[in-house]
XYZ file of C-alpha atoms in Angstrom:
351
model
C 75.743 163.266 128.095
C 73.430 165.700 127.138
C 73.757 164.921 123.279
C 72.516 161.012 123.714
C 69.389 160.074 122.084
C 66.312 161.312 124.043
C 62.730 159.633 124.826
C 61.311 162.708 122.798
C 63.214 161.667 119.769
C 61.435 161.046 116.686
C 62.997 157.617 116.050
C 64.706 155.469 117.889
C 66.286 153.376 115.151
C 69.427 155.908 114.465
C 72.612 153.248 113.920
C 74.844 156.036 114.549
C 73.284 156.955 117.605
C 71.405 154.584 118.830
C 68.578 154.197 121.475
C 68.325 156.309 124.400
C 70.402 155.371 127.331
C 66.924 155.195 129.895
C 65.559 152.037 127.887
C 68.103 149.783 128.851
C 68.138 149.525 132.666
C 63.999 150.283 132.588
C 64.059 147.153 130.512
C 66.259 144.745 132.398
C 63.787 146.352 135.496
C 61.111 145.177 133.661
C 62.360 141.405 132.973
C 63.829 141.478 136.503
C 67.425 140.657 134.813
C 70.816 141.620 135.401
C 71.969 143.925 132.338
C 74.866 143.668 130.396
C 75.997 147.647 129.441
C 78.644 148.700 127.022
C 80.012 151.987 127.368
C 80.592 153.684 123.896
C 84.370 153.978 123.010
C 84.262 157.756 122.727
C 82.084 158.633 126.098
C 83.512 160.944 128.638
C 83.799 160.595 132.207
C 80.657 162.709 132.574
C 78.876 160.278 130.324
C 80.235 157.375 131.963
C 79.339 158.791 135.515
C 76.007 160.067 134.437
C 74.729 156.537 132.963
C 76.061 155.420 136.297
C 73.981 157.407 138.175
C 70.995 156.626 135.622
C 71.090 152.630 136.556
C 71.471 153.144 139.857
C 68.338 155.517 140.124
C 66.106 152.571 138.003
C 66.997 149.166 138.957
C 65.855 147.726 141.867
C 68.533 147.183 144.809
C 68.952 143.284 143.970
C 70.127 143.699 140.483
C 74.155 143.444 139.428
C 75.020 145.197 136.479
C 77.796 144.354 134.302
C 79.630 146.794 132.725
C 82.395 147.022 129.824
C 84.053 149.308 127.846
C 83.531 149.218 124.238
C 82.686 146.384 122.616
C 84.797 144.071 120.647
C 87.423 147.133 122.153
C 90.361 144.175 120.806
C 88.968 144.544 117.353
C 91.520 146.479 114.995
C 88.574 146.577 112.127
C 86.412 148.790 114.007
C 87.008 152.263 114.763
C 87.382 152.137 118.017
C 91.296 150.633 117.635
C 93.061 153.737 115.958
C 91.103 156.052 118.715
C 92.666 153.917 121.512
C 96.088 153.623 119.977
C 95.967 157.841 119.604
C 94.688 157.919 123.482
C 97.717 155.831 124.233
C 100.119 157.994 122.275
C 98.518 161.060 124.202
C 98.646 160.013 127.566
C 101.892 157.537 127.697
C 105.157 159.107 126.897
C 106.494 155.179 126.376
C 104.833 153.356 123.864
C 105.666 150.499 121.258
C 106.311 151.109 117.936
C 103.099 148.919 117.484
C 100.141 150.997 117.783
C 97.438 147.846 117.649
C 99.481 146.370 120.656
C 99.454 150.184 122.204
C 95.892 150.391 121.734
C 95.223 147.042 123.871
C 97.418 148.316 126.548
C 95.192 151.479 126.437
C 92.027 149.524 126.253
C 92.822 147.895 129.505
C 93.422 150.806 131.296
C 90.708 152.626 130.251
C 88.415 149.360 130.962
C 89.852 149.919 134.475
C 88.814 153.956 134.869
C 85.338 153.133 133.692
C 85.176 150.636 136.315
C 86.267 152.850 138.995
C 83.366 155.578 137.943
C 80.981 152.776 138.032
C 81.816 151.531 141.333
C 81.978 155.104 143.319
C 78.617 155.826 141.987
C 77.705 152.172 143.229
C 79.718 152.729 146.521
C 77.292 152.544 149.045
C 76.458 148.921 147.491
C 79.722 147.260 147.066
C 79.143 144.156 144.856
C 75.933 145.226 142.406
C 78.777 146.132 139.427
C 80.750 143.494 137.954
C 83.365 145.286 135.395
C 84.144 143.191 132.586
C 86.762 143.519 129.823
C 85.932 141.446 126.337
C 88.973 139.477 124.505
C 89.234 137.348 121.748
C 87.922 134.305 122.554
C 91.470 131.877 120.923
C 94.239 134.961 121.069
C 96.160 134.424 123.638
C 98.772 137.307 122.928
C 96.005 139.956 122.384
C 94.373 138.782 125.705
C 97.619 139.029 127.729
C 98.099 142.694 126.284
C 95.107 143.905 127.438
C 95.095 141.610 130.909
C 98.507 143.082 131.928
C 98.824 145.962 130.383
C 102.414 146.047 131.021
C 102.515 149.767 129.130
C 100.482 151.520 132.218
C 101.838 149.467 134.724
C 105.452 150.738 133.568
C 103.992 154.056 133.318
C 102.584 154.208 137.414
C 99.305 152.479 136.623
C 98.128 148.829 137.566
C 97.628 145.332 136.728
C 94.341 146.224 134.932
C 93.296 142.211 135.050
C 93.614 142.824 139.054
C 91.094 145.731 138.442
C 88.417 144.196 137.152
C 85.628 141.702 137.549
C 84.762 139.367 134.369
C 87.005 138.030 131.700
C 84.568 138.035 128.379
C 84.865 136.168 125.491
C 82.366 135.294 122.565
C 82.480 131.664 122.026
C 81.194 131.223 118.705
C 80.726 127.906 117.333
C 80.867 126.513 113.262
C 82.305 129.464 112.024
C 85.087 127.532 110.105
C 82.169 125.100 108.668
C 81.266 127.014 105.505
C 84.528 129.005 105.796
C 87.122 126.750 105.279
C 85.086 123.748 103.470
C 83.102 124.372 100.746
C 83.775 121.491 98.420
C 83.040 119.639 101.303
C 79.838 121.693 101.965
C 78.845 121.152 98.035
C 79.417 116.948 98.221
C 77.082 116.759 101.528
C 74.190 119.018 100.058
C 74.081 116.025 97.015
C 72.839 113.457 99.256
C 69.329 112.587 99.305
C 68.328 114.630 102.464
C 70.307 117.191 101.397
C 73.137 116.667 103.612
C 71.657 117.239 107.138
C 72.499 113.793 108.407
C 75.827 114.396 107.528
C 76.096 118.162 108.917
C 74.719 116.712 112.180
C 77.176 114.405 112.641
C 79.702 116.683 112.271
C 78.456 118.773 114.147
C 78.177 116.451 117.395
C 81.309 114.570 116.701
C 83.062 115.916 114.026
C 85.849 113.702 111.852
C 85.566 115.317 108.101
C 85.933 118.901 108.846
C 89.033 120.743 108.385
C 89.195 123.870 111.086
C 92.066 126.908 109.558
C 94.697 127.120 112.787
C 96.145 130.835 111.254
C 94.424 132.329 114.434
C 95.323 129.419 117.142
C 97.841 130.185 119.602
C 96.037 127.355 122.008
C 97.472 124.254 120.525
C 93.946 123.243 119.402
C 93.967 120.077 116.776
C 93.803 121.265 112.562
C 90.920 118.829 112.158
C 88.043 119.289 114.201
C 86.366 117.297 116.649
C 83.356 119.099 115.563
C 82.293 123.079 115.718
C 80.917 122.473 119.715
C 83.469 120.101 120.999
C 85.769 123.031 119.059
C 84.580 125.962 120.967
C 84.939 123.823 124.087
C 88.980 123.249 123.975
C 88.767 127.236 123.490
C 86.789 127.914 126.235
C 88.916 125.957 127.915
C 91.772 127.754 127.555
C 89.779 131.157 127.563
C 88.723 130.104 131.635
C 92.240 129.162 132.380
C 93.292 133.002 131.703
C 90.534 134.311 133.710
C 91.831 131.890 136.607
C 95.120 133.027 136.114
C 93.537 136.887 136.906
C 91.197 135.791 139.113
C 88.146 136.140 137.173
C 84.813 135.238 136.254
C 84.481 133.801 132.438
C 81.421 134.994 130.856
C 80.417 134.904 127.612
C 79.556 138.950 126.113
C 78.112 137.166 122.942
C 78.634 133.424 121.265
C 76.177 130.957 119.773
C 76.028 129.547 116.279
C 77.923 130.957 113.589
C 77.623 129.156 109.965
C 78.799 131.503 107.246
C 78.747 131.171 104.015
C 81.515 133.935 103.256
C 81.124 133.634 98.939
C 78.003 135.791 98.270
C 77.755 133.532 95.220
C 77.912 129.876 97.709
C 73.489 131.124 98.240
C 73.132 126.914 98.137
C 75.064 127.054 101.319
C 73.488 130.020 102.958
C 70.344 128.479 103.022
C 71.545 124.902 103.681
C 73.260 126.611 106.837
C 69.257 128.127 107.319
C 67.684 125.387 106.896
C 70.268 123.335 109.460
C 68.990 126.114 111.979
C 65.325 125.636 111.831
C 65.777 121.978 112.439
C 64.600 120.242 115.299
C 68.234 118.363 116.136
C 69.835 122.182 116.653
C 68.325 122.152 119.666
C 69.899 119.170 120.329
C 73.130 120.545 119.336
C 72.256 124.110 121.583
C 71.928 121.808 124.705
C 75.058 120.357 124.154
C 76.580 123.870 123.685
C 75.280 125.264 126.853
C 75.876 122.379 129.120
C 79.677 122.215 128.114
C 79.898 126.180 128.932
C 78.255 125.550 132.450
C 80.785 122.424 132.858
C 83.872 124.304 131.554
C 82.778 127.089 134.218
C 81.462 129.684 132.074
C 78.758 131.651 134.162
C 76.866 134.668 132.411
C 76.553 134.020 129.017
C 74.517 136.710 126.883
C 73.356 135.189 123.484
C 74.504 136.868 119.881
C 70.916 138.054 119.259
C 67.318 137.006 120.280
C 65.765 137.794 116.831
C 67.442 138.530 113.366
C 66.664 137.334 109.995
C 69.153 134.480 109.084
C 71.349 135.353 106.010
C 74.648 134.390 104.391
C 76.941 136.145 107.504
C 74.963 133.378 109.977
C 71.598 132.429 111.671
C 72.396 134.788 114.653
C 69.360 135.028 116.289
C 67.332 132.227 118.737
C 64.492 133.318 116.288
C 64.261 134.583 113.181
C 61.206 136.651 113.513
C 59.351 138.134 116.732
C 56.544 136.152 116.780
C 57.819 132.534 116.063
C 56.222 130.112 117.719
C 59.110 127.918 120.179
C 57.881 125.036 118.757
C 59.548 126.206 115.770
C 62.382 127.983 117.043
C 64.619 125.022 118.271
C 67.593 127.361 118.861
C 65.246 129.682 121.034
C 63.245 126.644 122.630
C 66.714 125.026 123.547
C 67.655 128.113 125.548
C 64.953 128.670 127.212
C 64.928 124.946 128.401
C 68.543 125.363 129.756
C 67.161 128.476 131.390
C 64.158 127.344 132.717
C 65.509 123.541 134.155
C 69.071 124.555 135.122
C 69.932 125.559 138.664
C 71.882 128.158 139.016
C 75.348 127.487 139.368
C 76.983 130.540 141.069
C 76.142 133.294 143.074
C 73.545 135.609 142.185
C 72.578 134.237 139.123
C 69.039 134.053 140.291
C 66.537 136.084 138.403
C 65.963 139.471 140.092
């Protein structure tokens, strides 16, 4: 704890170590909203306990906080997998001979002993943390792993699904547009609007696309029914695990996701930008957030608020701070949904 970044730093804008710790419940204070905190994948208990104690001491008594270990802790291309896997060969004497699948196991029991720091410090006000554990939004293997870790449980630990709150997922949509259809991408950008009719189309209803089932263990159709109605049969399945556990689904990142994944396909990159800026994405974010409300999604935390679009996506609701909404039909979308929706469970209400 005491080698986080400090207020009296000289920059803030240190990737390896980013921001310090006191900005992010003084800012959800400030915008009277619940925050969303990851715990980094190498903190110690002290850490853990001492951020704890630093959210409880700034946000007001109404706020929940949700709180998760690592992020994208499922992710065997980040660093954080090996360091699990090793934790799990330290502290089980049973493990697989798989050390990805160990690793989940791991990762769901140390999701679990974060929680229980968070929620003695947060004892005297049972209910204001909400511990959440993020999966892959269309694995169901990797998710069960994790959910049950059956490798603690054997070991006199627990259920670590029966431990926690919130089953996460990111429930990106269009990712396979650009990834798995380019000649398809190259025809519609010929047409004499450029091909926006035609990307609009597919993306409310679908038919042309072709959507890659390598990574689908839900039974979900090869052609798509476009990249919303997509994410939707996902989702689907993603809040039928967290029923199965007894949890909340919520949604630790997710909105649109056009790649262009050649850094020579540029034509693409900025069709995909220029298919963000228009007006009928909003139409298409609407959609999007309605169907996660319906499917029973509640918290959902956007990918990014602002960030330059590119050839990896048009992440952000805006692509620079000051953008007017009435050219930010991504950003003005969501803040329609947020400011004409009702809330639809529990404590949603703005703090």
């Amino acid at each position: 704890w005491p080698e986080r970044p400090q207020l009296s730093d000289r920059v803030w804008n240190d990737e390896l170590r980013g921001m310090p710790d006191e900005l992010y419940p003084a800012l959800a204070t400030i915008l009277h909203a619940d925050p969303w905190l990851s715990m980094p994948y190498k903190a110690s208990d002290n850490y853990i306990r001492s951020f704890a104690l630093l959210a409880k001491q700034t946000l007001n008594k109404n706020q929940t906080v949700y709180v998760e270990y690592s992020a994208d802790g499922w992710d065997r291309g980040r660093k954080a997998a090996p360091y699990m896997a090793a934790q799990a060969r330290r502290e089980w004497s049973r493990v697989t001979t798989n050390d990805y699948v160990n690793g989940l196991h791991w990762y769901g029991k140390h999701s679990v002993d974060v929680c229980d720091i968070w929620k003695d410090v947060f004892k005297d006000e049972p209910g204001r943390v909400k511990c959440a554990i993020s999966g892959y939004l269309s694995y169901y293997y990797m998710n069960t792993e994790m959910l049950e870790c059956s490798l603690w449980q054997t070991q006199g630990g627990r259920v670590c699904a029966k431990n926690l709150d919130v089953f996460a997922v990111a429930p990106y949509f269009g990712w396979f547009v650009g990834a798995n259809n380019r000649a398809s991408m190259m025809s519609w950008m010929k047409e004499s609007d450029g091909g926006l009719n035609r990307f609009f189309t597919e993306a409310f209803v679908g038919g042309d696309l072709f959507r890659n089932t390598g990574e689908n263990q839900w039974g979900i159709t090869a052609h798509s029914a476009g990249p919303v109605n997509d994410v939707f049969e996902q989702i689907d399945q993603a809040k039928k695990m967290a029923d199965k556990y007894g949890l909340e689904l919520a949604a630790y990142e997710g909105g649109a996701r056009f790649l262009a994944l050649d850094s020579n396909d540029t034509g693409i990159a900025e069709f995909f930008n220029l298919a963000n800026r228009e007006p009928r994405m909003g139409l298409v974010y609407e959609k999007y957030l309605q169907g996660w409300k319906a499917r029973g999604g509640r918290l959902f935390v956007h990918a990014a608020d602002v960030q330059k679009s590119d050839r990896w996506g048009s992440y952000g609701l805006r692509e620079y701070q000051d953008q007017p909404r009435a050219k930010a039909p991504k950003y003005d979308a969501f803040l329609k949904f947020a400011e004409t929706t009702a809330c639809w469970w529990n404590g949603c209400e703005r703090k």
